XYZ file of C-alpha atoms in Angstrom:
543
model
C 77.024 17.206 44.382
C 79.182 19.739 46.229
C 77.921 22.739 44.256
C 74.578 21.183 43.359
C 71.677 23.652 43.465
C 68.334 21.861 43.859
C 66.241 24.779 42.639
C 68.280 25.458 39.494
C 68.351 21.732 38.714
C 64.558 21.492 38.938
C 64.136 24.687 36.877
C 66.355 23.326 34.096
C 64.507 20.013 34.188
C 61.169 21.791 33.772
C 62.480 23.436 30.575
C 63.233 20.072 28.941
C 60.902 19.036 26.071
C 59.321 16.114 27.919
C 56.619 15.979 25.248
C 59.213 14.235 23.046
C 58.664 11.128 25.145
C 55.051 10.929 23.958
C 56.093 10.720 20.297
C 57.363 7.154 20.869
C 54.246 5.830 22.586
C 54.338 2.536 20.659
C 57.516 1.319 22.336
C 58.300 1.851 26.054
C 61.962 1.081 25.309
C 62.229 4.109 23.013
C 60.242 6.225 25.460
C 62.671 5.349 28.237
C 65.730 6.091 26.073
C 64.407 9.567 25.218
C 63.406 10.221 28.844
C 66.788 9.149 30.191
C 68.641 11.291 27.651
C 66.607 14.378 28.572
C 67.143 13.728 32.278
C 70.878 12.965 32.114
C 71.578 16.037 29.969
C 70.450 18.227 32.862
C 71.951 16.020 35.559
C 75.396 15.960 33.900
C 75.314 19.759 33.766
C 74.547 20.171 37.476
C 76.285 17.093 38.925
C 78.818 15.667 36.463
C 80.289 12.276 37.385
C 83.795 12.621 38.813
C 86.297 10.251 40.349
C 87.209 11.248 43.880
C 89.278 9.731 46.643
C 87.232 8.595 49.607
C 88.557 10.362 52.647
C 88.131 9.267 56.233
C 84.836 10.489 57.629
C 85.035 13.362 60.084
C 84.472 12.511 63.725
C 81.199 14.366 64.419
C 81.746 14.979 68.144
C 85.080 16.774 67.769
C 84.241 20.476 68.115
C 86.430 23.516 67.407
C 87.118 23.824 71.167
C 88.407 20.235 71.288
C 90.494 20.813 68.145
C 92.190 23.788 69.835
C 92.888 21.671 72.902
C 94.362 18.937 70.690
C 96.608 21.462 68.941
C 97.787 22.736 72.318
C 98.464 19.169 73.464
C 100.505 18.409 70.349
C 102.502 21.646 70.696
C 103.322 20.885 74.332
C 104.396 17.359 73.384
C 106.809 18.655 70.735
C 108.243 21.116 73.247
C 108.673 18.390 75.896
C 110.467 16.132 73.425
C 112.908 18.940 72.539
C 113.613 20.197 76.088
C 113.046 16.921 77.977
C 112.283 19.030 81.060
C 110.043 17.516 83.738
C 107.836 20.623 83.888
C 107.230 20.452 80.108
C 106.309 16.748 80.296
C 103.943 17.535 83.171
C 102.273 20.304 81.120
C 101.904 17.925 78.164
C 100.346 15.149 80.286
C 97.914 17.618 81.864
C 96.824 18.829 78.397
C 96.584 15.224 77.131
C 94.366 14.160 80.038
C 92.140 17.184 79.511
C 91.719 16.302 75.810
C 90.873 12.665 76.647
C 88.224 13.728 79.179
C 86.716 16.220 76.704
C 86.669 13.602 73.926
C 85.020 11.002 76.168
C 82.321 13.422 77.336
C 81.708 14.781 73.816
C 81.358 11.250 72.395
C 78.995 10.293 75.211
C 76.811 13.378 74.681
C 76.779 12.892 70.889
C 75.600 9.276 70.985
C 73.189 9.816 73.889
C 71.476 12.612 71.962
C 71.478 10.610 68.732
C 69.986 7.453 70.253
C 67.390 9.477 72.181
C 66.256 11.023 68.899
C 65.933 7.565 67.293
C 63.757 5.914 69.943
C 60.856 5.744 67.475
C 63.074 4.412 64.656
C 64.599 1.061 65.723
C 66.361 0.563 62.365
C 68.361 3.799 62.677
C 68.983 3.159 66.378
C 70.551 -0.216 65.593
C 72.725 1.400 62.917
C 74.019 3.800 65.570
C 74.631 0.998 68.069
C 76.444 -1.121 65.472
C 78.548 1.913 64.596
C 79.545 2.299 68.254
C 80.406 -1.399 68.453
C 82.437 -1.239 65.255
C 80.010 -3.496 63.393
C 79.162 -1.163 60.534
C 78.710 -2.988 57.246
C 81.776 -2.952 55.044
C 81.912 -3.389 51.273
C 82.740 -6.910 50.122
C 86.386 -7.085 49.059
C 87.401 -10.138 47.024
C 91.123 -10.478 46.361
C 90.948 -13.852 44.630
C 88.365 -16.279 43.298
C 88.702 -19.998 42.659
C 86.906 -21.095 39.504
C 87.515 -24.768 38.784
C 91.275 -25.250 38.901
C 91.989 -21.582 38.195
C 92.719 -18.862 40.752
C 91.604 -15.407 39.558
C 93.290 -12.347 41.098
C 92.538 -9.553 38.622
C 89.371 -7.658 39.596
C 87.995 -7.760 36.051
C 88.528 -11.527 35.871
C 86.950 -11.957 39.323
C 83.900 -9.958 38.199
C 83.560 -12.141 35.091
C 84.031 -15.289 37.186
C 81.289 -14.287 39.612
C 78.958 -13.351 36.760
C 79.458 -16.712 35.046
C 78.845 -18.550 38.303
C 75.731 -16.593 39.335
C 74.129 -16.759 35.889
C 74.639 -20.544 35.673
C 73.544 -21.548 39.206
C 69.953 -22.279 38.210
C 70.579 -23.987 34.854
C 73.329 -26.186 36.353
C 71.122 -27.395 39.215
C 68.072 -27.823 36.950
C 70.059 -29.916 34.460
C 70.640 -32.528 37.182
C 66.904 -32.942 37.864
C 64.748 -35.271 35.794
C 61.213 -33.984 36.356
C 59.516 -35.844 33.503
C 57.656 -38.239 35.846
C 56.285 -35.512 38.116
C 53.815 -32.709 37.356
C 53.881 -29.537 39.473
C 50.311 -28.665 38.417
C 48.872 -31.498 40.516
C 49.737 -29.564 43.685
C 48.142 -26.239 42.645
C 44.427 -25.674 43.033
C 42.942 -23.798 40.077
C 41.673 -20.431 41.333
C 38.118 -19.298 40.668
C 39.132 -15.634 40.882
C 40.858 -13.739 38.077
C 43.395 -10.948 37.720
C 43.246 -10.096 34.026
C 44.901 -6.664 33.773
C 46.988 -4.162 35.702
C 45.236 -0.871 36.297
C 46.711 2.459 35.097
C 48.490 4.514 37.714
C 47.843 8.179 38.543
C 50.369 11.028 38.544
C 49.708 11.570 42.256
C 50.480 7.935 43.008
C 53.751 8.078 41.040
C 54.746 11.319 42.757
C 54.165 9.755 46.183
C 56.306 6.746 45.267
C 59.111 9.001 44.002
C 58.880 11.309 46.990
C 59.034 8.419 49.496
C 62.201 6.888 48.032
C 65.063 6.277 50.448
C 67.969 8.523 49.460
C 70.691 6.080 50.525
C 69.747 3.207 48.196
C 72.344 1.987 45.679
C 72.321 3.240 42.082
C 71.609 0.938 39.129
C 73.263 0.719 35.710
C 71.428 3.869 34.544
C 73.521 5.959 37.032
C 70.451 7.827 38.286
C 70.392 7.869 42.072
C 67.376 7.812 44.371
C 68.456 11.139 45.869
C 68.270 12.875 42.473
C 64.962 11.220 41.619
C 63.412 12.520 44.858
C 64.556 16.062 44.110
C 63.196 15.865 40.551
C 59.887 14.213 41.522
C 57.606 17.275 40.959
C 58.883 17.697 37.379
C 59.232 14.104 36.208
C 56.062 12.558 37.668
C 53.902 13.320 34.596
C 56.267 11.881 31.990
C 57.073 8.801 34.072
C 53.369 8.149 34.680
C 52.821 8.153 30.926
C 55.698 5.681 30.389
C 54.413 3.391 33.157
C 50.874 3.377 31.796
C 52.049 2.722 28.227
C 54.205 -0.148 29.507
C 51.121 -1.600 31.233
C 48.919 -1.108 28.162
C 51.453 -2.675 25.775
C 52.620 -5.340 28.283
C 56.254 -4.393 27.668
C 58.705 -4.014 30.543
C 61.622 -1.909 29.174
C 64.837 -3.899 28.636
C 67.176 -1.579 30.554
C 64.952 -1.872 33.614
C 65.676 -5.615 33.552
C 69.460 -5.189 33.657
C 70.902 -5.570 37.141
C 74.233 -4.580 38.646
C 75.022 -7.590 40.817
C 77.106 -7.254 43.972
C 78.369 -10.471 45.625
C 77.548 -10.453 49.340
C 79.757 -12.714 51.471
C 77.885 -15.235 53.649
C 80.345 -17.647 55.253
C 83.076 -20.170 54.493
C 86.146 -19.693 52.303
C 86.224 -16.223 50.772
C 87.638 -17.414 47.445
C 84.729 -19.774 46.712
C 81.910 -18.218 44.622
C 79.316 -20.479 46.289
C 79.888 -18.665 49.586
C 78.472 -15.409 48.188
C 74.882 -14.270 47.649
C 74.117 -12.233 44.491
C 72.343 -8.971 45.334
C 70.775 -7.290 42.307
C 70.876 -3.502 42.197
C 68.218 -2.407 39.723
C 67.500 1.038 38.240
C 65.472 3.185 40.624
C 62.754 3.873 38.045
C 62.303 0.141 37.412
C 61.665 -0.406 41.119
C 58.949 2.270 41.044
C 57.298 0.316 38.224
C 57.740 -2.893 40.213
C 56.126 -1.319 43.277
C 53.070 -0.384 41.198
C 52.735 -3.957 39.930
C 53.493 -5.464 43.337
C 50.783 -3.494 45.151
C 48.117 -4.624 42.685
C 49.227 -8.270 42.633
C 49.636 -8.518 46.404
C 46.187 -6.997 46.985
C 44.701 -9.597 44.628
C 46.426 -12.579 46.252
C 45.557 -11.487 49.794
C 41.974 -10.508 48.932
C 41.198 -13.977 47.598
C 43.340 -15.819 50.141
C 45.693 -17.472 47.671
C 48.806 -17.159 49.854
C 49.369 -20.130 52.158
C 48.771 -19.611 55.881
C 52.003 -21.553 56.452
C 54.070 -18.796 54.785
C 55.412 -16.040 57.068
C 57.990 -14.401 54.802
C 57.598 -11.132 52.843
C 53.997 -10.620 53.964
C 52.260 -7.811 55.820
C 51.762 -8.509 59.533
C 54.073 -11.528 59.263
C 57.702 -11.772 60.361
C 60.339 -14.074 61.808
C 58.770 -13.319 65.191
C 55.301 -14.526 64.184
C 56.833 -17.605 62.527
C 58.807 -18.504 65.661
C 55.835 -17.834 67.956
C 53.591 -20.026 65.829
C 55.851 -23.092 65.883
C 57.193 -22.778 69.452
C 53.659 -22.317 70.789
C 52.614 -25.608 69.175
C 55.751 -27.357 70.456
C 55.085 -26.147 74.016
C 51.459 -27.279 73.856
C 52.591 -30.731 72.710
C 55.074 -30.903 75.582
C 52.272 -30.080 78.017
C 50.377 -33.072 76.579
C 53.499 -35.253 77.043
C 53.932 -35.533 73.256
C 57.204 -35.480 71.324
C 57.886 -33.000 68.492
C 59.958 -34.320 65.609
C 61.085 -31.266 63.640
C 62.806 -31.388 60.231
C 64.806 -28.272 59.319
C 64.878 -28.109 55.529
C 67.704 -26.463 53.581
C 67.160 -25.730 49.876
C 69.997 -25.134 47.417
C 70.030 -21.619 45.943
C 66.228 -21.494 46.028
C 65.805 -17.919 44.694
C 68.250 -18.562 41.860
C 66.616 -21.786 40.639
C 63.025 -20.619 40.109
C 61.946 -21.953 36.707
C 60.317 -19.130 34.700
C 57.872 -21.328 32.770
C 56.680 -23.068 35.944
C 56.274 -19.691 37.667
C 54.203 -18.288 34.815
C 51.980 -21.374 34.726
C 51.430 -21.197 38.486
C 50.504 -17.530 38.210
C 47.984 -18.487 35.552
C 46.530 -21.205 37.787
C 46.201 -18.605 40.565
C 44.139 -16.427 38.217
C 46.721 -14.077 36.646
C 45.733 -14.110 32.984
C 45.570 -12.114 29.763
C 47.342 -8.766 29.694
C 48.543 -9.117 33.290
C 50.247 -12.452 32.591
C 51.812 -11.061 29.409
C 53.279 -8.146 31.343
C 54.688 -10.475 34.023
C 56.185 -12.615 31.258
C 57.833 -9.501 29.795
C 59.191 -8.655 33.260
C 60.683 -12.125 33.795
C 62.058 -12.857 30.324
C 65.377 -11.647 28.893
C 66.708 -10.357 32.181
C 70.420 -9.580 32.209
C 73.063 -8.843 34.800
C 76.534 -7.391 35.202
C 78.668 -8.238 38.214
C 80.714 -5.526 39.922
C 83.882 -6.027 41.966
C 85.267 -2.720 43.229
C 85.469 -0.540 40.063
C 85.409 -3.458 37.597
C 82.140 -4.285 35.838
C 81.724 -7.570 33.980
C 80.091 -8.116 30.618
C 76.342 -8.836 30.409
C 74.934 -12.311 30.999
C 71.415 -13.566 30.261
C 69.485 -14.885 33.265
C 67.637 -18.047 32.276
C 65.995 -18.786 35.630
C 65.618 -17.384 39.140
C 64.107 -14.214 40.565
C 66.372 -11.215 41.294
C 67.308 -10.793 44.965
C 67.038 -7.072 45.565
C 63.953 -6.515 43.425
C 60.422 -5.679 44.619
C 58.554 -8.412 42.731
C 61.181 -11.142 43.205
C 60.185 -12.106 46.780
C 56.461 -12.178 45.908
C 57.090 -14.398 42.880
C 59.176 -16.734 45.019
C 56.378 -17.007 47.594
C 53.956 -17.942 44.826
C 56.440 -20.434 43.397
C 56.623 -22.418 46.661
C 53.094 -21.547 47.792
C 51.793 -25.052 47.062
C 54.543 -26.876 49.008
C 52.177 -27.578 51.967
C 49.852 -29.429 49.545
C 52.347 -32.281 49.230
C 52.434 -32.937 52.985
C 49.895 -35.127 54.778
C 51.410 -36.088 58.145
C 53.520 -33.068 59.124
C 52.792 -29.368 59.559
C 55.049 -26.990 57.599
C 56.114 -23.447 58.431
C 57.880 -21.348 55.857
C 59.721 -18.070 55.979
C 60.572 -17.634 52.282
C 62.825 -20.668 51.655
C 63.462 -21.449 55.358
C 61.176 -24.399 56.028
C 60.548 -26.687 58.976
C 58.188 -29.652 59.205
C 56.703 -30.798 62.517
C 55.221 -34.160 63.459
C 53.955 -34.721 67.005
C 52.806 -37.779 68.936
C 53.426 -40.267 71.708
C 55.139 -42.958 69.650
C 58.631 -42.295 68.316
C 58.183 -45.078 65.771
C 55.024 -43.443 64.404
C 56.754 -40.040 64.242
C 59.674 -41.517 62.343
C 57.323 -43.144 59.828
C 55.331 -39.901 59.440
C 58.312 -37.666 58.693
C 59.898 -40.218 56.344
C 56.632 -40.464 54.442
C 56.337 -36.683 54.066
C 60.018 -36.296 53.209
C 59.406 -38.627 50.283
C 56.406 -36.497 49.280
C 58.585 -33.398 49.586
C 61.258 -34.989 47.394
C 58.688 -35.530 44.622
C 57.418 -31.947 44.966
C 60.965 -30.570 44.715
C 61.656 -32.609 41.579
C 58.406 -31.452 39.969
C 59.344 -27.819 40.684
C 63.013 -28.210 39.669
C 64.281 -27.303 43.128
C 67.126 -29.027 44.944
C 67.506 -30.076 48.568
C 70.774 -29.662 50.419
C 70.661 -32.944 52.354
C 74.008 -32.278 54.064
C 72.575 -29.129 55.721
C 69.093 -30.538 56.373
C 68.705 -31.542 60.044
C 66.156 -32.956 62.427
C 65.573 -32.428 66.144
C 63.504 -34.375 68.638
C 61.938 -31.875 71.037
C 60.730 -33.016 74.437
C 61.192 -32.465 78.151
C 64.385 -33.752 79.781
C 62.478 -36.642 81.299
C 60.878 -37.583 77.964
C 64.190 -37.434 76.059
C 65.901 -39.472 78.807
C 63.263 -42.189 78.531
C 64.165 -42.897 74.868
C 67.919 -42.207 75.084
C 68.766 -45.673 73.716
C 66.552 -45.283 70.663
C 68.222 -44.394 67.359
C 66.025 -42.493 64.906
C 66.422 -43.176 61.204
C 65.199 -40.189 59.170
C 65.969 -40.324 55.438
C 65.403 -38.379 52.238
C 66.726 -39.224 48.787
C 68.108 -42.430 50.379
C 70.409 -40.340 52.565
C 70.258 -40.112 56.346
C 69.335 -36.757 57.823
C 71.597 -35.574 60.641
C 70.111 -35.362 64.147
C 71.002 -32.271 66.193
C 70.256 -31.226 69.755
C 70.123 -27.511 68.948
C 69.922 -25.463 65.787
C 69.752 -21.836 64.666
C 66.535 -21.069 62.849
C 65.470 -17.561 61.810
C 68.272 -16.115 63.932
C 67.239 -17.889 67.156
C 68.982 -20.903 68.741
C 66.431 -23.584 69.586
C 67.411 -26.628 71.650
C 65.678 -29.978 72.130
C 64.223 -28.966 75.527
C 63.132 -25.439 74.503
C 65.139 -24.124 77.449
C 66.568 -21.085 75.547
C 69.809 -21.414 77.506
C 72.017 -21.575 74.399
C 70.125 -18.701 72.773
C 70.626 -16.491 75.850
C 74.330 -17.363 75.983
C 74.744 -16.478 72.293
C 73.042 -13.110 72.818
C 75.281 -12.370 75.805
C 78.367 -13.195 73.733
C 77.233 -10.810 70.986
C 76.529 -8.041 73.473
C 79.932 -8.385 75.137
C 81.849 -8.801 71.860
C 82.030 -5.022 71.356
C 82.988 -2.228 73.694
C 80.025 0.093 74.176
C 81.322 3.331 75.712
C 78.765 6.013 76.422
């Protein structure tokens, strides 16, 4: 991109015979192949792909004046080393101290100005603060991977190992579940409304979506970056609109748009265990524009007719971790004021996004009113998805994805919400709150015995719902907490609670981290405050 000329690039693009795309109107796959060829021919001319060494980023606050002072300092140091005269060492130390003061002041001014300019953009402000604290995100580096009894050290083998593991997570967990005696349809209320077809999109709408792309997003397998797409938006909007509308009309989601470049993101635990990584799918930019078009129409339908559960706070407008935490803590406080206990179960699901069964998802969408052409298009989007896993410069072979929704897509989170949308319908004695797959169940009352019976009853109901939906519970990480005032907890200190699911005892805890906040059994927030203070003091913020 060093010699890239935006204007010449756009001019050359405008000369391409985009009308050739329209000749293949019967197959969006062929249309996309022609479009991509026309686009890449121009892109390769103006910005050919090259391999370059990544150099250390320049320090932005070092000015030419400071560079001259640093050169003078270094020259005086060399002279002092040669002569070893006291006057020369004194001159060097004076120059060194002057450079240090200038650097400190320049760094302070740089970050003060930068943060002041980001006061209306919290996301960018936090990036700057994390950069100061040395917490900038680093690419995941995997030197070895344990697969069974084998230890893989070659990057190509590691990429293949990750790809095998990620593509088999869902099928492996589903194979252990016998759902023949349970029917997921019994929990879903048949909608009276209907969403029968996606509406065509306008050129203006497509242009706006292209123009509003974030330039720093990762590039998919098609090697077309968001930055280039934004530059080309005025020229390519017409042809892309035609492809999108033909895809909608024919209910065909192009195959290449369903191929993801998967990057393993480290979570916690041993770094050589594949289960300690989360697969993030990087999809082609154009496919995400198509997804956004579909998402907006589907989300408007589900919110208009109130199909999304009020208990769900994740991936929804005007909902967040904050609203989820406020909702549950407010109820817990009110119960404490009434001298009632709160028995809270913190549910942990195994690989929830990766184990979504495609046939169950499609049937649930149909029950919620998505039918006809719209359902066929969603089926095309979900089916025959493939992925390649990348470790450094090594890219694995393709693997077919048999279940799950891609993490990193636009539609994936919405489909997951709809998949677990009916979970509250299986509960009768506890109140659930969900943020995507993070779920807690609350029972409140005066009698500990009654609370124990209530949560055990609903945990059994939850077990049946999970089996019916081919989802798995991580009992070892599922916990429960009895919330009450210090006096209330002290009054039942000798009582042992017996909470069980799947014939296994659930671990009792006195504090737990949920949605990034540490909650303790007295709702005192002492541990949460201490954790925040530790994080703040863990880095050295020099301004």
